[in-house]
Amino acid sequence: MTSDVGLRERKKRATRAALSDAAWSLMTERGLEAVTAEAVAAAVDVSPRTFRNYFASREEAILDGILQRAKTFVEALRARPAGEPVWDSFAHVLPDMIMGLLGERERDADAMARACAENPAMLAQQLAVLGRVERMIAEVIAERTGADVERDLAPHLLAAVPAITMRAVVTRWAGGATGDALPDLVRMSIAQLRDGLPLGRAAPPT
């Protein structure tokens, strides 16, 4: 019985992942309007009803893969050495997380940015996903630092770092504003945030 339950759960996860991947591919290749329950279901060879059993909207389907991969990042953060400073942990795991989400797919980054700019529902879903991920990260940081995730502000401020970093570096990278590799941009961003965003030297006293 346990084996059967495990097999059914793996099949459900595989179907969910396939639907999300298909929705993402349709968006990047043909635009957001091409992402319909019927089109996604046809790409995976299931019924539109199956799609609706897994997702309440196309926006949820498109971003579910990002949410699931972000959970892997959260677990990688949790697995870092207990005494390691949070900034160092970010420097170790965040480049791989962002590469896992986007890789070298500049087209995908552009498509997502355009969809969020043009469609309020996509932007709202993106913010909802980021909110869920930030909550998970805050819980891990609280565990590692002994903070109270319900009462202390610091875990939540630090939990916003991955999303802020991703938005900033992907915009520069996808827009061609820099020749640096994406992982290097991520590490530079974390270092600047850790150092208090040094924007310039103060003028010497007179």
C-alpha positions as CSV (number, residue, x, y, z in Angstrom):
1,M,0.0,0.0,0.0
2,T,2.8,2.4,0.9
3,S,4.5,1.7,-2.4
4,D,1.3,2.4,-4.3
5,V,0.8,5.7,-2.5
6,G,4.4,6.7,-3.2
7,L,4.0,5.8,-6.9
8,R,0.8,7.8,-7.2
9,E,2.4,10.8,-5.6
10,R,5.4,10.7,-7.9
11,K,3.1,10.5,-10.9
12,K,1.1,13.5,-9.6
13,R,4.3,15.5,-9.1
14,A,5.5,14.5,-12.6
15,T,2.2,15.6,-14.2
16,R,2.3,18.9,-12.3
17,A,5.9,19.6,-13.4
18,A,5.1,18.7,-17.0
19,L,2.1,21.0,-17.1
20,S,4.1,23.9,-15.6
21,D,7.0,23.3,-18.0
22,A,4.6,23.3,-20.9
23,A,2.9,26.5,-19.7
24,W,6.3,28.2,-19.4
25,S,7.4,27.1,-22.8
26,L,4.2,28.4,-24.4
27,M,4.7,31.7,-22.7
28,T,8.3,32.2,-23.8
29,E,7.7,30.9,-27.4
30,R,4.3,32.3,-28.3
31,G,3.4,34.8,-25.6
32,L,1.2,34.8,-22.6
33,E,-2.1,34.8,-24.6
34,A,-1.1,31.4,-26.0
35,V,-1.1,29.8,-22.5
36,T,-4.6,28.3,-22.2
37,A,-5.8,25.2,-20.4
38,E,-6.4,23.5,-23.7
39,A,-3.0,24.3,-25.2
40,V,-1.1,23.3,-22.1
41,A,-3.1,20.1,-21.7
42,A,-2.5,19.2,-25.3
43,A,1.2,19.7,-25.0
44,V,1.3,17.2,-22.1
45,D,-1.4,14.9,-23.7
46,V,-3.9,15.2,-20.8
47,S,-7.3,16.7,-20.7
48,P,-8.0,20.4,-19.9
49,R,-9.9,19.2,-16.8
50,T,-6.6,17.6,-15.6
51,F,-4.9,21.0,-16.0
52,R,-7.6,22.6,-13.9
53,N,-7.3,20.0,-11.2
54,Y,-3.7,21.1,-10.7
55,F,-3.9,24.8,-11.3
56,A,-6.4,27.6,-10.8
57,S,-4.9,29.8,-13.5
58,R,-2.4,29.9,-16.3
59,E,-0.3,32.3,-14.1
60,E,-0.1,29.8,-11.3
61,A,0.9,27.1,-13.8
62,I,3.7,29.2,-15.4
63,L,5.3,30.1,-12.1
64,D,4.8,26.8,-10.3
65,G,8.1,25.5,-11.7
66,I,9.9,28.5,-10.2
67,L,8.3,27.9,-6.9
68,Q,9.3,24.2,-6.8
69,R,12.9,25.0,-7.8
70,A,13.0,27.8,-5.1
71,K,12.1,25.2,-2.5
72,T,15.3,23.3,-3.5
73,F,17.2,26.5,-2.8
74,V,15.6,26.8,0.6
75,E,16.7,23.3,1.5
76,A,20.2,24.0,0.2
77,L,20.3,27.0,2.5
78,R,19.1,24.9,5.4
79,A,21.9,22.4,4.7
80,R,24.7,25.0,5.0
81,P,26.9,24.7,8.1
82,A,25.1,25.9,11.3
83,G,27.7,28.4,12.2
84,E,28.1,29.9,8.8
85,P,27.1,33.6,8.5
86,V,23.9,34.1,6.5
87,W,25.6,36.3,3.9
88,D,28.2,33.6,3.3
89,S,25.4,31.0,2.9
90,F,23.7,33.2,0.4
91,A,27.0,33.6,-1.6
92,H,27.2,29.8,-1.8
93,V,23.7,28.9,-2.8
94,L,22.1,31.9,-4.5
95,P,24.2,31.8,-7.7
96,D,23.1,28.2,-8.3
97,M,19.5,29.0,-7.5
98,I,19.3,31.8,-10.0
99,M,21.1,29.8,-12.7
100,G,18.7,27.0,-12.0
101,L,15.8,29.3,-12.5
102,L,17.0,31.0,-15.6
103,G,20.3,29.4,-16.7
104,E,21.5,31.1,-19.9
105,R,18.0,31.6,-21.1
106,E,17.9,35.3,-21.8
107,R,14.7,35.0,-23.8
108,D,13.0,33.5,-20.8
109,A,14.0,36.4,-18.6
110,D,12.7,38.8,-21.1
111,A,9.5,37.0,-21.6
112,M,8.8,36.9,-17.9
113,A,9.6,40.6,-17.4
114,R,7.3,41.5,-20.3
115,A,4.5,39.3,-19.1
116,C,4.6,40.8,-15.6
117,A,4.7,44.4,-17.0
118,E,1.8,43.8,-19.3
119,N,-0.5,41.5,-17.2
120,P,-1.5,42.4,-13.7
121,A,-2.5,38.8,-12.9
122,M,1.0,37.6,-13.8
123,L,2.6,40.3,-11.7
124,A,0.3,39.4,-8.7
125,Q,1.1,35.7,-9.0
126,Q,4.8,36.5,-9.2
127,L,4.5,38.6,-6.0
128,A,2.6,35.8,-4.3
129,V,5.2,33.2,-5.2
130,L,8.0,35.5,-4.0
131,G,6.1,36.0,-0.8
132,R,5.8,32.3,-0.2
133,V,9.5,31.8,-0.9
134,E,10.6,34.7,1.3
135,R,8.5,33.2,4.2
136,M,10.3,29.9,3.8
137,I,13.7,31.6,3.7
138,A,12.8,33.7,6.8
139,E,12.0,30.5,8.7
140,V,15.4,28.9,7.8
141,I,17.2,32.1,8.8
142,A,15.3,32.2,12.1
143,E,16.3,28.5,12.7
144,R,19.9,29.2,12.0
145,T,20.2,32.4,14.1
146,G,17.9,31.7,17.0
147,A,15.5,34.5,16.0
148,D,11.7,34.4,16.4
149,V,10.3,34.4,12.9
150,E,7.0,35.8,14.1
151,R,8.4,38.7,16.2
152,D,11.8,39.6,14.8
153,L,12.3,41.7,11.7
154,A,15.8,40.7,10.7
155,P,14.9,37.2,9.2
156,H,12.3,38.8,7.0
157,L,14.7,41.6,5.8
158,L,17.4,39.0,5.0
159,A,14.8,36.7,3.3
160,A,14.1,39.5,0.8
161,V,17.7,39.5,-0.4
162,P,17.4,36.6,-2.9
163,A,14.4,38.2,-4.7
164,I,15.9,41.7,-4.7
165,T,19.2,40.3,-6.0
166,M,17.5,38.3,-8.7
167,R,15.4,41.2,-10.0
168,A,18.4,43.5,-10.1
169,V,21.0,41.2,-11.7
170,V,18.6,39.6,-14.2
171,T,17.4,43.0,-15.4
172,R,21.0,44.1,-16.0
173,W,22.1,40.8,-17.5
174,A,19.2,40.2,-19.8
175,G,19.3,43.8,-20.9
176,G,22.9,43.6,-21.9
177,A,24.0,46.3,-19.5
178,T,27.0,44.2,-18.4
179,G,29.3,41.6,-19.8
180,D,29.7,39.8,-16.5
181,A,28.4,36.2,-16.1
182,L,25.2,35.9,-14.2
183,P,26.7,34.0,-11.2
184,D,29.4,36.6,-10.8
185,L,26.8,39.4,-10.8
186,V,24.9,37.5,-8.1
187,R,28.0,37.2,-5.9
188,M,28.9,40.9,-6.4
189,S,25.4,41.9,-5.5
190,I,25.5,39.9,-2.3
191,A,28.9,41.4,-1.4
192,Q,27.6,44.9,-1.9
193,L,24.5,44.3,0.2
194,R,26.6,42.7,2.9
195,D,28.9,45.8,3.0
196,G,26.0,48.2,3.3
197,L,25.8,49.2,-0.4
198,P,28.9,51.4,-0.5
199,L,27.9,53.9,-3.2
200,G,30.9,56.1,-2.8
201,R,33.4,57.6,-0.4
202,A,32.4,60.3,1.9
203,A,34.2,63.6,1.4
204,P,37.0,64.1,3.9
205,P,36.3,66.5,6.7
206,T,37.6,70.1,6.2
